[in-house]
Amino acid sequence: MLYDVIMAGFGGQGVLLIGDLLAFAAMREGRQVTWMPAYGVEMRGGAANCTVIISDRKIGSPLSVEPAALIAMSQPGLVKFRERVRPGGLMVINTSLADPESVARNDVEVVGLPANEIATEELNDPKNANMVVLGAFITKSGAVSFEKTLDSLSAFLPPERQRLAEGIARALQRGKLFAQEGR
Amino acid sequence: MEERIMLKGSVALAEGALTAGCRYYFGYPITPQNDIPEYLSLHMPERGGVFIQAESEVASINMLLGAAAAGARAMTSSSGPGISLMQEGLSYMAGSELPCVVVNITRSGPGLGGISPTQGDYKQATCGGGHGDYYLIVLAPSSVQEMYDLTIRGFELADKYRNPVMILGDAILGQMKEPVTLRDAKPVTYDKPWALTGPKGRKPQLVKSLYLKDGEMEVHNWKLAEKYRRLAEEDTMVEVDEDADADIAVVAYGSCARIVISAVEMAREEGIRVSRIRPITLYPFPSGEIRRVSEKVGRFLTVEMNTGQMVRDVRLSVAPGCDVRLLARPGGAIPTPQQILAEIRKALE
Amino acid sequence: MKQVFKRPETLIKTTTHFCPGCHHGTVHRLVAEAIDRLGVREDTIGVAGVGCGVFLYDYLAVDVCEAPHGRAPAVATGIKRVNPEKIVFTYQGDGDLASIGMSEVVHTANRGENITVIFVNNSVYGMTGGQMAPTTLLGQQTTTSPRGRDFHYDGYPIRMAEMLATLEGVAFAARVAVDKPANLRKAKQAVNTAFEMQAKNMGFTFVELLSACPTNWYMTPLAALRRIEEEMIPYYPLGIFRQRKAADYL
Ligand SMILES: Cc1ncc(C[n+]2csc(CCOP(=O)(O)OP(=O)(O)O)c2C)c(N)n1
Ligand code: SF4
């Protein structure tokens, strides 16, 4: 089985970081995985995106033309990739900064959640909006095990950032709850 | 230490250098390879090594020349214009038979060009690049694991043959993260009785590439040629994923070979019989294996991220009458698996 | 009402790609004003060094030639020798000019080549992501001096204007800053003088401008202005280090 997802947003939203965590969790499950960032002379605040591919076999191209899923943290990120998701695929959209109505497709599953509001108002932790979205994505897609992702957090974070683990775990849990209950 | 860790290609490469015992890095910033000097500026001193940001690539390669002459394992990394500036030094090092590892994380050109992934430096790398009758040993990793493994191998080959080694990567391989298993085994090392350490207790030694006496230069050139022949015989590396009844063979290296893997999988799902060949050493080129496969398969497709450079080596290698086609995407464009599949279908029509 | 602030004719009306608080835009304006002042826009050829200033051609309505990294003074030499009556200038960063291009700028200055060199000293490599430059201050952290620049390993920051001022071929060498109105006025004067002296065939003219790169200083634009005043100017004193009078020359 091969599962590929593109995550898109702008610099500073932690788009590359959630890709990193997803890839790390997949590796800890013993799977093959690639993480490929978009790079460029993009100045600060510019677009940021990455592609994560998880498979049980050796992975060929680390880029995907028609991914199974898209995580859109921003409207430009959504616009850039919305046509590319495979029919039957999944889109998890941060409705705080992107409009799910603009997807205009009925052949994909769309999950919208106001991640910035949730992170800021409920969790008092605005930096973890990305993790709220990742929690929802993992729950919906089953790309990796949610529990294993939580378990891998302390190995994922470098020693000097261990204190962030708890907040990230809370944000992931909140995203999971949203994916399950729609609120 | 069999544990897998997630590493960026450029970091894996830098770790490979450290594992190989490289303790001297000289380099000058250039996108898209800055992760390498940035990582080493932090970690080289921690492992008792020397990191110098040189004033230019011309200085970098000559610092490398000096460190190599003094017997050390040393490395530099750069891209496009920087690699061009190093050609004089590389020619001197090949002429003086000095080992070193030079990493080229390519960018598209000519000129200032662009920073997207490309294979436009194939010619420069495999034809020597500088003046005179010499070659570089050119290794083309295709995964993050190979960025690590082939860097170690590169230091070993450099010392074994006393010749500069080039590692040819691109922004995909440099930026991508994949699980990597780091090695515990010690890298192979070689005695360097020729190194300049001061003539204490022995006759003074000389590192040079100037040969002015009658016939001397020819003797030296034949000596180098013999070395390259031995290199081809003993250390050519290639990956062949062969279908005994293949109707076509696809040849690609580096990041492009990864995309070919996806295309070949798709083709096989459609029932197309296809073999896949990935040169790992670009010099020496795996002509023997290509010839062998071509005796059975009448059609070849070469896929490259340039306007068609390796295809010449493929054409020179195949059996007479073998049809060699080319799918080429220059200037930072990346072929898609779908595009390669379409080309495979077309070739079989 | 009299218009006091207007866009120089030489400056193309567009938005720039520079980061917020970057001084490249300010320096572009000073160059444009100097060219306007002499009325030589149609007789001017710029040579863009490789750095964040490489996109000069997007902002200045003059002919521009891109040079390989550091080689702008050599390229400008070629252009000037073919077109001795035209105004020729280079626009270079501190990596471009003081590191890889050290040889070209020194020899071009020494030949007294009648061109103007605009040198933007922001103490880092901007375009490539904030690596150490020859002008990086001691102790300054960059992506390749993660522990701060240490003279034991990395040497000392180079003072280009003073160094070039020792060469006989140099007609004008000055260091200015663009951090506040008083300094900006002097900067404008220096750039004007340099171009004017070139127009009078007086030899090699050089203006070093202390500038901010908030992005790679990891600072807000405001903090970056303070850094110019508090850290850069004390090490890089402002002033004119050499100015040839027309009489000496003739
Ligand atoms: C031969 C060569 N080496 C390296 C580079 C990469 N490079 C591009 S811009 C630059 C330096 C930019 O710094 P600076 O000159 O200080 O200008 P700034 O961007 O700070 O204005 C470098 C090293 C190159 N283009 N060519
Ligand atoms: S990186 Fe620095 S020099 Fe370049 S545009 Fe941004 S602020 Fe200006």
Tab-separated table of C-alpha atoms in Angstrom, chain C:
chain	number	residue	atom	x	y	z
C	1	MET	CA	2.100	72.578	-3.851
C	2	LYS	CA	5.692	71.729	-4.545
C	3	GLN	CA	6.362	68.024	-4.748
C	4	VAL	CA	9.301	67.250	-2.464
C	5	PHE	CA	9.435	63.479	-2.709
C	6	LYS	CA	9.163	61.967	-6.119
C	7	ARG	CA	10.270	58.774	-7.735
C	8	PRO	CA	13.510	59.224	-9.678
C	9	GLU	CA	13.085	58.674	-13.397
C	10	THR	CA	15.707	55.935	-13.272
C	11	LEU	CA	13.769	53.973	-10.661
C	12	ILE	CA	11.211	51.631	-12.238
C	13	LYS	CA	7.800	51.796	-10.617
C	14	THR	CA	7.187	48.354	-9.184
C	15	THR	CA	7.185	46.508	-5.897
C	16	THR	CA	10.543	45.034	-4.920
C	17	HIS	CA	11.263	41.488	-3.802
C	18	PHE	CA	13.283	42.659	-0.810
C	19	CYS	CA	12.347	41.630	2.726
C	20	PRO	CA	10.737	44.221	5.032
C	21	GLY	CA	13.393	46.594	6.380
C	22	CYS	CA	15.991	45.598	3.786
C	23	HIS	CA	18.205	48.480	2.713
C	24	HIS	CA	18.833	47.332	-0.840
C	25	GLY	CA	15.740	49.319	-1.905
C	26	THR	CA	17.139	52.461	-0.262
C	27	VAL	CA	20.500	52.049	-1.965
C	28	HIS	CA	18.799	51.475	-5.332
C	29	ARG	CA	17.029	54.794	-4.846
C	30	LEU	CA	20.280	56.623	-4.052
C	31	VAL	CA	21.860	55.252	-7.216
C	32	ALA	CA	18.795	56.199	-9.266
C	33	GLU	CA	18.850	59.726	-7.867
C	34	ALA	CA	22.537	60.166	-8.622
C	35	ILE	CA	21.983	59.053	-12.208
C	36	ASP	CA	18.982	61.358	-12.561
C	37	ARG	CA	20.912	64.249	-11.103
C	38	LEU	CA	23.571	63.939	-13.801
C	39	GLY	CA	20.882	63.319	-16.412
C	40	VAL	CA	22.776	60.287	-17.710
C	41	ARG	CA	20.167	57.529	-17.473
C	42	GLU	CA	20.375	56.822	-21.184
C	43	ASP	CA	24.162	56.644	-21.014
C	44	THR	CA	24.452	54.358	-18.011
C	45	ILE	CA	25.351	50.697	-17.801
C	46	GLY	CA	25.131	48.831	-14.510
C	47	VAL	CA	26.827	45.574	-13.638
C	48	ALA	CA	24.923	43.430	-11.152
C	49	GLY	CA	26.917	41.314	-8.740
C	50	VAL	CA	25.434	38.053	-7.470
C	51	GLY	CA	23.491	38.556	-4.260
C	52	CYS	CA	20.121	40.016	-3.338
C	53	GLY	CA	21.026	42.986	-5.563
C	54	VAL	CA	21.240	40.809	-8.680
C	55	PHE	CA	17.745	41.868	-9.739
C	56	LEU	CA	18.980	45.409	-10.324
C	57	TYR	CA	17.579	45.221	-13.853
C	58	ASP	CA	14.054	44.919	-12.458
C	59	TYR	CA	14.359	48.250	-10.656
C	60	LEU	CA	16.716	50.564	-12.549
C	61	ALA	CA	15.907	51.709	-16.076
C	62	VAL	CA	19.486	51.443	-17.308
C	63	ASP	CA	21.307	48.770	-19.293
C	64	VAL	CA	22.463	45.997	-16.999
C	65	CYS	CA	24.921	43.151	-17.398
C	66	GLU	CA	24.891	40.275	-14.941
C	67	ALA	CA	28.387	39.259	-13.826
C	68	PRO	CA	29.574	35.973	-12.345
C	69	HIS	CA	29.794	36.099	-8.549
C	70	GLY	CA	32.496	38.595	-7.546
C	71	ARG	CA	33.622	39.449	-11.064
C	72	ALA	CA	31.554	42.594	-11.585
C	73	PRO	CA	34.557	44.980	-11.534
C	74	ALA	CA	36.257	42.951	-14.292
C	75	VAL	CA	33.075	42.888	-16.359
C	76	ALA	CA	32.665	46.625	-15.770
C	77	THR	CA	36.254	47.146	-16.906
C	78	GLY	CA	35.460	45.480	-20.210
C	79	ILE	CA	32.307	47.532	-20.668
C	80	LYS	CA	34.020	50.807	-19.744
C	81	ARG	CA	36.987	50.252	-22.064
C	82	VAL	CA	34.580	49.719	-24.949
C	83	ASN	CA	32.376	52.652	-23.892
C	84	PRO	CA	34.734	55.099	-22.160
C	85	GLU	CA	32.228	57.932	-22.419
C	86	LYS	CA	29.414	56.029	-20.686
C	87	ILE	CA	28.727	55.877	-16.963
C	88	VAL	CA	29.491	52.370	-15.696
C	89	PHE	CA	28.887	51.145	-12.177
C	90	THR	CA	28.845	47.869	-10.280
C	91	TYR	CA	26.423	46.997	-7.513
C	92	GLN	CA	27.835	44.395	-5.140
C	93	GLY	CA	27.215	42.820	-1.759
C	94	ASP	CA	29.892	42.044	0.803
C	95	GLY	CA	30.136	38.376	-0.109
C	96	ASP	CA	30.400	39.282	-3.746
C	97	LEU	CA	32.925	42.086	-3.364
C	98	ALA	CA	34.948	41.366	-0.234
C	99	SER	CA	35.131	37.584	-0.457
C	100	ILE	CA	35.107	35.913	-3.839
C	101	GLY	CA	35.586	39.204	-5.707
C	102	MET	CA	38.399	40.631	-3.608
C	103	SER	CA	40.959	40.258	-6.352
C	104	GLU	CA	38.830	41.888	-9.040
C	105	VAL	CA	37.898	44.929	-6.955
C	106	VAL	CA	41.464	45.497	-5.761
C	107	HIS	CA	42.956	45.308	-9.244
C	108	THR	CA	40.206	47.354	-10.822
C	109	ALA	CA	40.759	50.016	-8.167
C	110	ASN	CA	44.504	49.824	-8.605
C	111	ARG	CA	44.187	50.348	-12.350
C	112	GLY	CA	42.189	53.460	-11.533
C	113	GLU	CA	39.462	52.131	-13.747
C	114	ASN	CA	37.018	54.987	-14.230
C	115	ILE	CA	33.951	53.251	-12.826
C	116	THR	CA	31.861	53.534	-9.677
C	117	VAL	CA	31.508	50.646	-7.251
C	118	ILE	CA	28.452	50.606	-5.004
C	119	PHE	CA	29.188	48.267	-2.127
C	120	VAL	CA	26.315	47.148	0.108
C	121	ASN	CA	27.805	45.932	3.396
C	122	ASN	CA	25.138	44.121	5.411
C	123	SER	CA	27.644	41.873	7.226
C	124	VAL	CA	26.133	38.626	5.899
C	125	TYR	CA	25.421	36.637	2.774
C	126	GLY	CA	21.781	37.586	2.267
C	127	MET	CA	20.700	35.701	-0.793
C	128	THR	CA	22.096	32.320	0.209
C	129	GLY	CA	20.547	32.370	3.664
C	130	GLY	CA	22.696	34.243	6.142
C	131	GLN	CA	26.148	32.664	6.035
C	132	MET	CA	29.212	34.412	7.413
C	133	ALA	CA	30.692	37.139	5.222
C	134	PRO	CA	34.192	38.650	5.441
C	135	THR	CA	32.435	41.657	6.990
C	136	THR	CA	30.582	39.673	9.660
C	137	LEU	CA	31.337	41.207	13.052
C	138	LEU	CA	33.247	39.279	15.715
C	139	GLY	CA	30.825	37.276	17.809
C	140	GLN	CA	28.048	37.549	15.230
C	141	GLN	CA	26.148	34.299	14.795
C	142	THR	CA	25.443	33.212	11.261
C	143	THR	CA	24.483	29.897	9.729
C	144	THR	CA	28.157	29.048	9.171
C	145	SER	CA	29.468	30.647	12.358
C	146	PRO	CA	26.945	29.047	14.715
C	147	ARG	CA	29.089	29.816	17.744
C	148	GLY	CA	29.651	33.404	16.667
C	149	ARG	CA	32.509	34.643	14.484
C	150	ASP	CA	35.790	33.867	16.195
C	151	PHE	CA	38.988	35.435	14.861
C	152	HIS	CA	40.942	32.304	15.739
C	153	TYR	CA	39.133	30.433	12.998
C	154	ASP	CA	37.463	33.006	10.813
C	155	GLY	CA	39.751	36.036	10.917
C	156	TYR	CA	38.599	39.606	11.353
C	157	PRO	CA	35.932	41.695	9.626
C	158	ILE	CA	37.468	43.489	6.635
C	159	ARG	CA	37.252	47.278	6.277
C	160	MET	CA	37.037	47.651	2.524
C	161	ALA	CA	36.808	51.421	2.178
C	162	GLU	CA	39.984	52.000	4.213
C	163	MET	CA	41.805	49.218	2.420
C	164	LEU	CA	40.999	50.506	-1.059
C	165	ALA	CA	41.834	54.048	0.038
C	166	THR	CA	45.498	52.996	0.223
C	167	LEU	CA	45.599	52.400	-3.536
C	168	GLU	CA	46.854	55.176	-5.793
C	169	GLY	CA	44.302	54.399	-8.487
C	170	VAL	CA	41.408	55.255	-6.212
C	171	ALA	CA	39.835	58.693	-6.667
C	172	PHE	CA	37.154	58.389	-4.022
C	173	ALA	CA	36.546	55.934	-1.184
C	174	ALA	CA	33.875	56.545	1.408
C	175	ARG	CA	31.810	54.687	3.938
C	176	VAL	CA	28.275	55.835	4.702
C	177	ALA	CA	25.209	54.406	6.402
C	178	VAL	CA	21.547	54.536	5.495
C	179	ASP	CA	20.052	53.962	8.930
C	180	LYS	CA	18.775	57.460	9.761
C	181	PRO	CA	18.040	60.748	7.962
C	182	ALA	CA	21.315	62.469	8.871
C	183	ASN	CA	23.378	59.528	7.645
C	184	LEU	CA	21.165	59.076	4.610
C	185	ARG	CA	21.870	62.662	3.549
C	186	LYS	CA	25.596	61.996	3.666
C	187	ALA	CA	25.119	58.722	1.866
C	188	LYS	CA	23.297	60.528	-0.895
C	189	GLN	CA	26.092	63.063	-1.168
C	190	ALA	CA	28.718	60.331	-1.356
C	191	VAL	CA	26.913	58.429	-4.113
C	192	ASN	CA	26.404	61.683	-6.022
C	193	THR	CA	30.075	62.576	-5.660
C	194	ALA	CA	31.178	59.173	-6.870
C	195	PHE	CA	29.095	59.320	-10.046
C	196	GLU	CA	30.036	62.932	-10.627
C	197	MET	CA	33.740	62.157	-10.348
C	198	GLN	CA	33.327	59.318	-12.799
C	199	ALA	CA	31.612	61.716	-15.201
C	200	LYS	CA	34.706	63.935	-14.859
C	201	ASN	CA	37.006	60.988	-15.621
C	202	MET	CA	38.711	61.197	-12.247
C	203	GLY	CA	39.241	57.478	-11.697
C	204	PHE	CA	37.921	54.682	-9.546
C	205	THR	CA	35.173	55.673	-7.108
C	206	PHE	CA	33.914	53.514	-4.274
C	207	VAL	CA	31.043	53.927	-1.827
C	208	GLU	CA	30.462	51.423	0.964
C	209	LEU	CA	26.967	51.594	2.455
C	210	LEU	CA	26.311	50.001	5.860
C	211	SER	CA	22.929	48.361	5.403
C	212	ALA	CA	20.482	46.140	7.214
C	213	CYS	CA	19.516	42.563	6.430
C	214	PRO	CA	16.851	42.063	9.120
C	215	THR	CA	16.060	38.569	7.839
C	216	ASN	CA	19.514	37.149	8.379
C	217	TRP	CA	20.189	39.215	11.459
C	218	TYR	CA	17.083	37.570	12.920
C	219	MET	CA	15.832	41.046	13.909
C	220	THR	CA	12.903	43.353	13.354
C	221	PRO	CA	13.618	46.192	10.923
C	222	LEU	CA	13.717	48.591	13.871
C	223	ALA	CA	16.182	46.526	15.870
C	224	ALA	CA	18.271	46.209	12.700
C	225	LEU	CA	18.538	50.009	12.461
C	226	ARG	CA	19.738	50.102	16.054
C	227	ARG	CA	22.319	47.435	15.283
C	228	ILE	CA	23.799	49.559	12.498
C	229	GLU	CA	24.274	52.421	14.905
C	230	GLU	CA	25.361	50.457	17.963
C	231	GLU	CA	27.428	47.639	16.471
C	232	MET	CA	28.348	48.332	12.882
C	233	ILE	CA	29.350	52.009	12.908
C	234	PRO	CA	31.699	51.592	15.898
C	235	TYR	CA	33.667	48.972	13.923
C	236	TYR	CA	33.109	50.472	10.495
C	237	PRO	CA	33.619	54.233	10.969
C	238	LEU	CA	31.808	56.505	8.558
C	239	GLY	CA	33.723	58.999	6.477
C	240	ILE	CA	35.625	59.774	3.318
C	241	PHE	CA	38.965	57.968	3.308
C	242	ARG	CA	40.301	59.256	0.041
C	243	GLN	CA	39.160	61.996	-2.295
C	244	ARG	CA	41.253	63.105	-5.178
C	245	LYS	CA	40.922	66.737	-6.221
C	246	ALA	CA	40.589	67.426	-9.900
C	247	ALA	CA	43.854	69.396	-9.780
C	248	ASP	CA	45.972	66.460	-8.543
C	249	TYR	CA	44.697	64.402	-11.297
C	250	LEU	CA	45.205	66.716	-14.216
